[in-house]
PDB file of C-alpha atoms in Angstrom:
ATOM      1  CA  UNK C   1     -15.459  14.337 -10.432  1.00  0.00           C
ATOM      2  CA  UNK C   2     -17.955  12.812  -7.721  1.00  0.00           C
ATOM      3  CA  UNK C   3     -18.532   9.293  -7.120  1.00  0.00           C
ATOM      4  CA  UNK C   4     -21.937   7.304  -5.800  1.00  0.00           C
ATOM      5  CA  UNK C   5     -21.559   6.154  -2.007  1.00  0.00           C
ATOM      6  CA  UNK C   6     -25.145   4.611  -0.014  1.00  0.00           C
ATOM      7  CA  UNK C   7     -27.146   7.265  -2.030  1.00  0.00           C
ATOM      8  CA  UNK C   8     -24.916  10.394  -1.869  1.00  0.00           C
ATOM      9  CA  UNK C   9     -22.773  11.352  -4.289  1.00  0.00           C
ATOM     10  CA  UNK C  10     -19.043  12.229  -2.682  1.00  0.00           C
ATOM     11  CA  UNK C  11     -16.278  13.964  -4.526  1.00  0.00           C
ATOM     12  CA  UNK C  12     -12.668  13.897  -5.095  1.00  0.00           C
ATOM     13  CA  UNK C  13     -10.614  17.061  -5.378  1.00  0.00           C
ATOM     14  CA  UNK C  14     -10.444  18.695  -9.299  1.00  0.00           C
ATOM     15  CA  UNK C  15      -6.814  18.341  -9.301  1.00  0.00           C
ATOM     16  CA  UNK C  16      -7.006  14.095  -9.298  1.00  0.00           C
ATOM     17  CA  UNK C  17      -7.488  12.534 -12.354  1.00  0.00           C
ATOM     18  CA  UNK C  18      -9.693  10.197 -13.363  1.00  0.00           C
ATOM     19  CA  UNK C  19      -7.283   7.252 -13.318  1.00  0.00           C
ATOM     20  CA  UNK C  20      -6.287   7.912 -10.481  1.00  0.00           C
ATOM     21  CA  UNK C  21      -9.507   8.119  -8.694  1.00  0.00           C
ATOM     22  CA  UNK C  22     -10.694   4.583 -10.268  1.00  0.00           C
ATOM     23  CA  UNK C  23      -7.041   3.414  -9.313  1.00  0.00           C
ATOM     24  CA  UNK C  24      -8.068   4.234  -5.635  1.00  0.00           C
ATOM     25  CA  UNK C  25     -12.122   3.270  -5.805  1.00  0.00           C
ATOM     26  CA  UNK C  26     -10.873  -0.587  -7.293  1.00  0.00           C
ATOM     27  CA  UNK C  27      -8.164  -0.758  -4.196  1.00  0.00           C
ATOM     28  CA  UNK C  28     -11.026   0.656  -1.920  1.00  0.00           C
ATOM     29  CA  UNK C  29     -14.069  -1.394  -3.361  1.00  0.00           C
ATOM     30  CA  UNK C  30     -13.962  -3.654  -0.648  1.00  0.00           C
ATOM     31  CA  UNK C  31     -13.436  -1.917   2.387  1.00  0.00           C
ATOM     32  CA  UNK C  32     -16.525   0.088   1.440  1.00  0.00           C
ATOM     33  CA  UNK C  33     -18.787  -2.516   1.020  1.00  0.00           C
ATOM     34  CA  UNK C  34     -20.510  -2.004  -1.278  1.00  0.00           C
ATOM     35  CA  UNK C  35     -22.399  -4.025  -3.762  1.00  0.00           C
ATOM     36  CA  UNK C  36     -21.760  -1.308  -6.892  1.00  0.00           C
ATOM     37  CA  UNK C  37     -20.172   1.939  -7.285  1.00  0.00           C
ATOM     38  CA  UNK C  38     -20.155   4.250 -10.349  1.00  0.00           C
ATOM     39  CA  UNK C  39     -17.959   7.060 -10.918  1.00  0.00           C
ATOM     40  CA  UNK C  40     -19.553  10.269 -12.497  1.00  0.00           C
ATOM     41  CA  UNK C  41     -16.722  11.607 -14.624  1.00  0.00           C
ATOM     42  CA  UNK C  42     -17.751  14.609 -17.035  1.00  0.00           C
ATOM     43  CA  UNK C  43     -20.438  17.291 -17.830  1.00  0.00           C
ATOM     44  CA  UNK C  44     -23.302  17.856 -20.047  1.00  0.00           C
ATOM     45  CA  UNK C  45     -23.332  15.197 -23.332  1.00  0.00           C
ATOM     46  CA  UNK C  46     -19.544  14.404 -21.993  1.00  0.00           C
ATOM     47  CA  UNK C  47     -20.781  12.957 -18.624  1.00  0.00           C
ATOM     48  CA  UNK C  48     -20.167   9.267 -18.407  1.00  0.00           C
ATOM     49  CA  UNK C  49     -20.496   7.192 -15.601  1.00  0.00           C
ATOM     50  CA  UNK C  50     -17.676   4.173 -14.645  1.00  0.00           C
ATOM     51  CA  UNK C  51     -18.929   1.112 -12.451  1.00  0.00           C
ATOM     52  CA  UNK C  52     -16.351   0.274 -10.894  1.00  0.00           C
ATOM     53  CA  UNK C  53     -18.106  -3.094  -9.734  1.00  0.00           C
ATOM     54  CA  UNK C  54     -17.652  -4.173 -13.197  1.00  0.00           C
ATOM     55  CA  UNK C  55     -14.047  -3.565 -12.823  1.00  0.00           C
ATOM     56  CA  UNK C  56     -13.620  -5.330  -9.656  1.00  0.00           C
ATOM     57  CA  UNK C  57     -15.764  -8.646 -10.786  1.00  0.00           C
ATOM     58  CA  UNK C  58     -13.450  -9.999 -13.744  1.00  0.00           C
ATOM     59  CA  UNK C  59      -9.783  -8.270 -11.866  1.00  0.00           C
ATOM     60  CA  UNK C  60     -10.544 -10.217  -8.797  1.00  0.00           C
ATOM     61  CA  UNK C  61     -10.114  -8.946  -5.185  1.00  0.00           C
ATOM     62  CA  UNK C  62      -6.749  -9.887  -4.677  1.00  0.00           C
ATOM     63  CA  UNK C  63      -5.351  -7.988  -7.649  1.00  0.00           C
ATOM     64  CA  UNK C  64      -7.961  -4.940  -6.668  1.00  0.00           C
ATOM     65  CA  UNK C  65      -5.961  -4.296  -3.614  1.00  0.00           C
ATOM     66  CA  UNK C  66      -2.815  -4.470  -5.358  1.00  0.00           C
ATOM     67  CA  UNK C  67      -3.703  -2.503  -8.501  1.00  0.00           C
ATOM     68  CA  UNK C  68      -2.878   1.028  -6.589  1.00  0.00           C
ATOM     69  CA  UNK C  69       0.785  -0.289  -5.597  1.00  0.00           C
ATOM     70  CA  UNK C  70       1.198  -1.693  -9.179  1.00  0.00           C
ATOM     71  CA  UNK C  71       0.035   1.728 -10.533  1.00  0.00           C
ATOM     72  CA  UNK C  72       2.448   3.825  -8.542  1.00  0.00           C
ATOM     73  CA  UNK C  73       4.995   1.456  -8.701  1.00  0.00           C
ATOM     74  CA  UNK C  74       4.942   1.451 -12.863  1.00  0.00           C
ATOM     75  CA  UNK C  75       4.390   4.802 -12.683  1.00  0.00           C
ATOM     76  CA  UNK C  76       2.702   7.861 -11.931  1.00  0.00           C
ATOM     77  CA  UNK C  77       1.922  11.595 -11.947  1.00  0.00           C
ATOM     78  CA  UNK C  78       4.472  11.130  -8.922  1.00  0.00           C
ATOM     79  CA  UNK C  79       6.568   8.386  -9.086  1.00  0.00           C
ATOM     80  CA  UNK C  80       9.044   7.740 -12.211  1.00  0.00           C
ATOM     81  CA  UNK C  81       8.033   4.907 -14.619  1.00  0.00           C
ATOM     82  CA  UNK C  82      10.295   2.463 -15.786  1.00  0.00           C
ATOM     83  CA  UNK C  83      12.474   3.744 -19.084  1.00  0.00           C
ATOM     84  CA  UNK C  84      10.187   1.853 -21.820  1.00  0.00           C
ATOM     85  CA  UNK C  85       7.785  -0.215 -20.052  1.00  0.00           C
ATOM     86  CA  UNK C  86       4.957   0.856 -20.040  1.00  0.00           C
ATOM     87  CA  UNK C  87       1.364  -0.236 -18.067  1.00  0.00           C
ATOM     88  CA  UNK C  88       0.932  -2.638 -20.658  1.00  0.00           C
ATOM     89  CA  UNK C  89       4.360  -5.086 -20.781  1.00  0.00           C
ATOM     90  CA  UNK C  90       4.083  -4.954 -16.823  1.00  0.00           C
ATOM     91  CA  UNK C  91       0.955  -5.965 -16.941  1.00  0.00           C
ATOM     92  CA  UNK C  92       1.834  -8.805 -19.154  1.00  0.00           C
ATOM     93  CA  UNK C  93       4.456  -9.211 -16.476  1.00  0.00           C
ATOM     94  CA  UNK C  94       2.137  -9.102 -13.744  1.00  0.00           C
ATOM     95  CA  UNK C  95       0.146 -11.687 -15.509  1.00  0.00           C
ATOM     96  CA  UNK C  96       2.653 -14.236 -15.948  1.00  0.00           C
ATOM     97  CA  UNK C  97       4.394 -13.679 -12.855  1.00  0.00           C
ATOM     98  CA  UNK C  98       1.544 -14.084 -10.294  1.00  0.00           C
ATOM     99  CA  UNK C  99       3.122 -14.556  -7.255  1.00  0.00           C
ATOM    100  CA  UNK C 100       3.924 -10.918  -7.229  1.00  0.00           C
ATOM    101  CA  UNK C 101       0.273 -10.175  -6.329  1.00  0.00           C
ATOM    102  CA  UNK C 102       0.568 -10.266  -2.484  1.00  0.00           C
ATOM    103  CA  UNK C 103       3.926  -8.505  -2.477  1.00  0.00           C
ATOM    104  CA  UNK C 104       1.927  -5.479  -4.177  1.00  0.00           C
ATOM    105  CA  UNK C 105      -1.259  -5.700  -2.141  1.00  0.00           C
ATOM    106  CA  UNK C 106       0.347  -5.702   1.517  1.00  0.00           C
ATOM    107  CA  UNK C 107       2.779  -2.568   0.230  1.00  0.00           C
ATOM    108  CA  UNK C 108      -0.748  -0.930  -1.068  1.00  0.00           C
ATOM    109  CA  UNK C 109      -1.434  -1.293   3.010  1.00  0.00           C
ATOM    110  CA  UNK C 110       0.559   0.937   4.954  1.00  0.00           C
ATOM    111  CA  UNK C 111       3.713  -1.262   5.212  1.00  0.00           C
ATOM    112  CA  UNK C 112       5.974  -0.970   7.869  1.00  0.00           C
ATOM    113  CA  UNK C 113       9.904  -1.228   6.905  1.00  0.00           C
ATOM    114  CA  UNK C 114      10.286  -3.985   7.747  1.00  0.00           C
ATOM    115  CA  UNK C 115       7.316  -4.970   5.781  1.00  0.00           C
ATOM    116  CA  UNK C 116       8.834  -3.211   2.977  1.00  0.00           C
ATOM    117  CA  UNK C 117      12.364  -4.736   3.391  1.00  0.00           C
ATOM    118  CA  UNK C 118      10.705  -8.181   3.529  1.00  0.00           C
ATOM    119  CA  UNK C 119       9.430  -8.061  -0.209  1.00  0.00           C
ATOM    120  CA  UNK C 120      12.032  -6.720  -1.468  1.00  0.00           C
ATOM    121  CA  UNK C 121      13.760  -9.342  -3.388  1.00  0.00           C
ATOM    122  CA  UNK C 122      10.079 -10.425  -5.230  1.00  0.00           C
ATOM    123  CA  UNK C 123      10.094  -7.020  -6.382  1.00  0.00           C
ATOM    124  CA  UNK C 124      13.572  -7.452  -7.778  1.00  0.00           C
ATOM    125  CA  UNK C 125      11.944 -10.570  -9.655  1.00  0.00           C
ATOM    126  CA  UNK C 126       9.169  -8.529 -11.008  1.00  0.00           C
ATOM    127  CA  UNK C 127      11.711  -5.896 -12.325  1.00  0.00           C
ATOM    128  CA  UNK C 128      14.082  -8.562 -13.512  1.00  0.00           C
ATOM    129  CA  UNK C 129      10.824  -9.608 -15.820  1.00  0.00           C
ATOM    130  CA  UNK C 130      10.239  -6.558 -16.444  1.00  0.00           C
ATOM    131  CA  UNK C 131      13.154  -5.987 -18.667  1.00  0.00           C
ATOM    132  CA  UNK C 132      14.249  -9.326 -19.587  1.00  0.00           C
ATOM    133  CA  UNK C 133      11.183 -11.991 -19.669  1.00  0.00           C
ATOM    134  CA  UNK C 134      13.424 -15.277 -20.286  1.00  0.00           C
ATOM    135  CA  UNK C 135      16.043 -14.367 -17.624  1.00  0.00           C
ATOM    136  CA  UNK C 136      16.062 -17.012 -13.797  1.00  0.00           C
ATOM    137  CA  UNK C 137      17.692 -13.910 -12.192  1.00  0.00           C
ATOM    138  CA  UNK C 138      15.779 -12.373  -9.264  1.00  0.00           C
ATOM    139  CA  UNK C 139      18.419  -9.828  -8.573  1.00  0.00           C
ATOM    140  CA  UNK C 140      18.360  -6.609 -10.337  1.00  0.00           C
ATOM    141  CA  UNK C 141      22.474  -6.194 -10.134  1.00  0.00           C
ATOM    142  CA  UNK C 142      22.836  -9.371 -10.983  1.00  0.00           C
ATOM    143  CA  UNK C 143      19.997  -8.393 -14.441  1.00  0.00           C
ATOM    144  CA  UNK C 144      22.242  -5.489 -15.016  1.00  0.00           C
ATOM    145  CA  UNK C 145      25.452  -7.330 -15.148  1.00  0.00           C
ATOM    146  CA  UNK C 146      23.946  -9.904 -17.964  1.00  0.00           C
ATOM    147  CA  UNK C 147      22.112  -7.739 -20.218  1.00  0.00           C
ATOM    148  CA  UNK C 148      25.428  -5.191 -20.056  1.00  0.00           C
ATOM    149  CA  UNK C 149      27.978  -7.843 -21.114  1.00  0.00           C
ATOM    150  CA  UNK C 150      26.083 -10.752 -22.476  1.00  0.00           C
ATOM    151  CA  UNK C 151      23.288  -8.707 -24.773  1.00  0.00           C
ATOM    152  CA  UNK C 152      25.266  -5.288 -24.926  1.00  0.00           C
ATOM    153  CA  UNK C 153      22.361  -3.816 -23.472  1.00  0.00           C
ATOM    154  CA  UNK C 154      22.746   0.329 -22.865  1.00  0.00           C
ATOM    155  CA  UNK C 155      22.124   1.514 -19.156  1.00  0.00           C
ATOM    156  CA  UNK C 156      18.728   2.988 -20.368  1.00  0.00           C
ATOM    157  CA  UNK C 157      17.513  -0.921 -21.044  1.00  0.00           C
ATOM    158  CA  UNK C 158      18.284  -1.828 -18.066  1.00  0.00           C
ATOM    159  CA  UNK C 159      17.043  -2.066 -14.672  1.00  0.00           C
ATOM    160  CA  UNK C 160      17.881   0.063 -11.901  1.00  0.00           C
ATOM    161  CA  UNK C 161      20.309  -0.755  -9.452  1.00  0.00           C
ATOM    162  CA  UNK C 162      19.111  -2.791  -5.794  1.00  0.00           C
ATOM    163  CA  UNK C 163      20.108   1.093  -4.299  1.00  0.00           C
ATOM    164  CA  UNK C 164      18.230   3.006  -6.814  1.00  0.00           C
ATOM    165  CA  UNK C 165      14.823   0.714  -6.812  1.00  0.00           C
ATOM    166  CA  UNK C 166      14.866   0.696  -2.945  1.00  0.00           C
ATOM    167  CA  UNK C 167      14.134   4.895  -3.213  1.00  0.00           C
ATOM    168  CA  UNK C 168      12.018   3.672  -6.323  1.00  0.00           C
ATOM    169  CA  UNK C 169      10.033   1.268  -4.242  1.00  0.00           C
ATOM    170  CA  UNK C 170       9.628   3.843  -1.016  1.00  0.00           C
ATOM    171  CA  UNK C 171       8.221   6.508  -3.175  1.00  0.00           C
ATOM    172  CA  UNK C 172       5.485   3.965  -4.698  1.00  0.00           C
ATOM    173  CA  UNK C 173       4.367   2.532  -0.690  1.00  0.00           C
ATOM    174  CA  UNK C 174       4.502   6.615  -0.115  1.00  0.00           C
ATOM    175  CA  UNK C 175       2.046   7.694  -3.159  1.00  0.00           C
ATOM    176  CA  UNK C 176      -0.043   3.904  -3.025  1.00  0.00           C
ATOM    177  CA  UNK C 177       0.178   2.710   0.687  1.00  0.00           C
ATOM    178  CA  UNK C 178      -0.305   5.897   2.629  1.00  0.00           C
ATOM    179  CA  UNK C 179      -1.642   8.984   0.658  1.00  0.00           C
ATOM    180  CA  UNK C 180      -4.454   6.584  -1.756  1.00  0.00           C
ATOM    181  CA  UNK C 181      -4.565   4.625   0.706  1.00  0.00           C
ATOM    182  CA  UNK C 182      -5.479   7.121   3.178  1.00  0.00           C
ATOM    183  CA  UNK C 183      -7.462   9.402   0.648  1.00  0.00           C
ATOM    184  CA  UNK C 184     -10.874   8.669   1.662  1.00  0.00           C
ATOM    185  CA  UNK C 185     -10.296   9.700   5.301  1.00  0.00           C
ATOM    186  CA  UNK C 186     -11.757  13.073   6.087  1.00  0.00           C
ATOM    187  CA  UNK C 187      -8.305  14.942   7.716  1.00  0.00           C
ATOM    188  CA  UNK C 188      -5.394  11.932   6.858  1.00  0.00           C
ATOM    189  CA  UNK C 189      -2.378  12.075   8.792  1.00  0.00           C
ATOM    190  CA  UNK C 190       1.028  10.943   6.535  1.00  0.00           C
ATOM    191  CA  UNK C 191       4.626  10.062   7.163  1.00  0.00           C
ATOM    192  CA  UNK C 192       7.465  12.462   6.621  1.00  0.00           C
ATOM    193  CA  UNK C 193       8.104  11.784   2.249  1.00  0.00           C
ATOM    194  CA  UNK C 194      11.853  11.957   3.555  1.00  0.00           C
ATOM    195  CA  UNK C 195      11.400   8.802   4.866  1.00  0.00           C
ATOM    196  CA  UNK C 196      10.205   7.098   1.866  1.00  0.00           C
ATOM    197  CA  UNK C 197      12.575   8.294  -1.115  1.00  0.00           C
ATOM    198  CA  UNK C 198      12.220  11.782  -1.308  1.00  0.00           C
ATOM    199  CA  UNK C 199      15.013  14.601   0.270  1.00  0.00           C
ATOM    200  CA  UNK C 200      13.980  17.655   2.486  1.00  0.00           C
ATOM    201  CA  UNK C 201      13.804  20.212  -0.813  1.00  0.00           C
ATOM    202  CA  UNK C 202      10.765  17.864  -2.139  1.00  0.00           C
ATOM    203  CA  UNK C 203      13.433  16.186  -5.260  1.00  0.00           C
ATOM    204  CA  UNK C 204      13.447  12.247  -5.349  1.00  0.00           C
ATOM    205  CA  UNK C 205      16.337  10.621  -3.909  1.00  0.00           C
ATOM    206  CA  UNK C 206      17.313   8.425  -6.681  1.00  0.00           C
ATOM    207  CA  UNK C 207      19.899   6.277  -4.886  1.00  0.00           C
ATOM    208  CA  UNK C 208      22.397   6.307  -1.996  1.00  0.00           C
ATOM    209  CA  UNK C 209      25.505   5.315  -3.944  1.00  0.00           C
ATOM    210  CA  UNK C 210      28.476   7.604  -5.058  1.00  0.00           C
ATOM    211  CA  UNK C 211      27.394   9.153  -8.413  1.00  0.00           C
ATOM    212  CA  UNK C 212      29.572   7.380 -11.138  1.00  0.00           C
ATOM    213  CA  UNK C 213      31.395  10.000 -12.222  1.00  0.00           C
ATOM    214  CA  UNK C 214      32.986  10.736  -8.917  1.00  0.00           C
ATOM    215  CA  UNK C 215      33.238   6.358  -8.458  1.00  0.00           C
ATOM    216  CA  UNK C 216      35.181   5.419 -11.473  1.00  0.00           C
ATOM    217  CA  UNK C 217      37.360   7.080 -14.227  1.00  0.00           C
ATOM    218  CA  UNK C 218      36.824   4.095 -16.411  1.00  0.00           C
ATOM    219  CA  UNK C 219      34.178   1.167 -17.563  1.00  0.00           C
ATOM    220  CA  UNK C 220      36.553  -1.420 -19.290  1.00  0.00           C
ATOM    221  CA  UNK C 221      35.506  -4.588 -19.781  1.00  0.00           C
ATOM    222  CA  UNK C 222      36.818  -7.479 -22.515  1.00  0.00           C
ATOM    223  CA  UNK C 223      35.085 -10.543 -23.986  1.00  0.00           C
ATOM    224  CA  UNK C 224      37.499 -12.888 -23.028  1.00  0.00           C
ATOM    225  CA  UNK C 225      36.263 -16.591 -22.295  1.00  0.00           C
ATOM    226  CA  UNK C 226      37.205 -18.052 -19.135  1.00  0.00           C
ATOM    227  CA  UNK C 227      40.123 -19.823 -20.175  1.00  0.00           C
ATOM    228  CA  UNK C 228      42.668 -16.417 -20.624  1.00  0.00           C
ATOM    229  CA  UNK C 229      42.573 -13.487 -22.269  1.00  0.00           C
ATOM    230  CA  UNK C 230      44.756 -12.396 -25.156  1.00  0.00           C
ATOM    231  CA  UNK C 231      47.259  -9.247 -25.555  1.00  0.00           C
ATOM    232  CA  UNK C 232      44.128  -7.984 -27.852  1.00  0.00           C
ATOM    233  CA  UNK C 233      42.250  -8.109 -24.594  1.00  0.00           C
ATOM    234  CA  UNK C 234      40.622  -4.863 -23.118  1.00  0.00           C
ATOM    235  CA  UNK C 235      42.034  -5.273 -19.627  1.00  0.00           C
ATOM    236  CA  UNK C 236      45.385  -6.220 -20.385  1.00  0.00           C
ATOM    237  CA  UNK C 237      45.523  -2.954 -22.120  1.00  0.00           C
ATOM    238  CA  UNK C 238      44.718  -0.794 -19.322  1.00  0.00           C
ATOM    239  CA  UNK C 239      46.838  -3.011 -16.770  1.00  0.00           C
ATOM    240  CA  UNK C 240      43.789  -4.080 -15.598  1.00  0.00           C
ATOM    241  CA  UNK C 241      42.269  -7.061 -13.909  1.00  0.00           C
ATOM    242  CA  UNK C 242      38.952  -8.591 -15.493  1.00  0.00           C
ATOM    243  CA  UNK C 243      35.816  -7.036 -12.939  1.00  0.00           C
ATOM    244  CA  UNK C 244      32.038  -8.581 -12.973  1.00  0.00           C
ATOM    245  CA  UNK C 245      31.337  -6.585 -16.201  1.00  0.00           C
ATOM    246  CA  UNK C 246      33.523  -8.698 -18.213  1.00  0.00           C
ATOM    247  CA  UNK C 247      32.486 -12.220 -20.089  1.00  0.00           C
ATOM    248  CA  UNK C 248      34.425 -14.136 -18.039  1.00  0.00           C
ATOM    249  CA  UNK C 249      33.055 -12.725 -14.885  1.00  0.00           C
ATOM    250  CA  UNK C 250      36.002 -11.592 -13.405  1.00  0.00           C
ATOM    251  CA  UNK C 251      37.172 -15.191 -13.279  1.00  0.00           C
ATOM    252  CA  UNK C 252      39.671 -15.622 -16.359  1.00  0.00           C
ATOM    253  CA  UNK C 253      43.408 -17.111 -16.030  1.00  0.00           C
ATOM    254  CA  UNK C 254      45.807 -15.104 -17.987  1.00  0.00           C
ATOM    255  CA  UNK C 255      48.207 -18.226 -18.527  1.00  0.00           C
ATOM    256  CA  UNK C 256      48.155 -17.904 -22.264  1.00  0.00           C
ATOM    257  CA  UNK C 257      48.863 -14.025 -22.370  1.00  0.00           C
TER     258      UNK C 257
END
């Protein structure tokens, strides 16, 4: 796979494929500067050739340099995509939700942690969207908690959790902001991948928190309304007080028990 650059034709490694390496020449359009730019994908009668100008002109160049962090962040050959969303509901998401857009294109650049930290919670927004499109919650705990008790939602329609998408999130920067970001340079230098969601062995660190089945025996919740629960009740059962994952939020009286 070769590309056209002032004249010469420059290519990518075999291995990368071809989304991937348009992925990377729409982030990279401008910093090349040039006016067009076709990619020569194929042999023989199967050779095609993709302007990537073309691309650029109707996309924009604000969501150009963001497309490579919105890639990796939805999902790629090396970062985990989102159980049931695919590139075409976040894009609808990415659509509606514009003010994601500079969020994705400064963690397509190289972020710092800080940098990272600091757009967090608009990535918890997009993810919020992402799952539920009528929700006003912009934390994805908080998203969790609401489509568990008030839609019966199952964990795998859901979000991840805040501890979960933070590895999520460092893997993407990794894969968008340093190594495509880096990829045209000649002999790129890139920050230890145990920094940025992945452990020592090369597995991704899916979250810091105590796996669940060493953190609770039990999930018991009721559907009690605020005003008490009843003996029927799911807590009062177990001797339990109502938690977050109940109806009532944790905030029922049990005067009328």
């Amino acid at each position: 796979m070769a590309f056209f650059r002032n004249g010469s034709e420059c290519h990518f490694n075999s291995g990368v494929t071809r989304t991937v390496v348009v992925i990377i020449l729409l982030s990279q359009f401008a910093a090349l500067g040039m006016e067009k730019l076709f990619v020569n994908y194929g042999t023989g009668k199967h050779r095609s050739l993709i302007p990537i100008h073309s691309i650029v002109e109707p996309l924009g160049p604000e969501k150009s340099l963001a497309i490579s962090f919105f890639h990796a962040f939805t999902g790629c050959d090396s970062v985990s995509s989102f159980a049931g969303k695919g590139k075409k509901i976040a894009c609808s998401v990415w659509a509606a939700f514009d003010d994601v857009t500079d969020s994705f294109k400064a963690l397509a650049n190289q972020p710092s942690k800080e940098d990272i930290a600091s757009h967090f919670n608009i990535i918890q927004r997009f993810v919020c969207l992402l799952f539920d499109r009528a929700t006003n919650l912009s934390a994805v705990n908080e998203c969790r908690r609401e489509l568990f008790t008030k839609k019966s939602r199952l964990p795998v329609n859901m979000p991840p959790t805040r501890e979960a998408l933070k590895q999520h999130l460092n893997r993407a920067v990794y894969q968008a902001g340093y190594v495509w970001k880096r990829s045209l340079a000649k002999d790129p230098s890139l920050p230890s991948k145990s920094d940025f969601g992945w452990k020592e062995d090369g597995m991704p660190k899916w979250s810091t928190l105590t796996d669940l089945t060493h953190a609770s025996q039990n999930l018991i919740k009721c559907n009690c309304s605020s005003k008490g629960c009843s003996k029927r009740c799911n807590c009062v059962k177990a001797s339990l007080p109502c938690n977050l994952l109940c109806t009532c939020n944790g905030q029922c009286s049990r005067d009328n028990d």
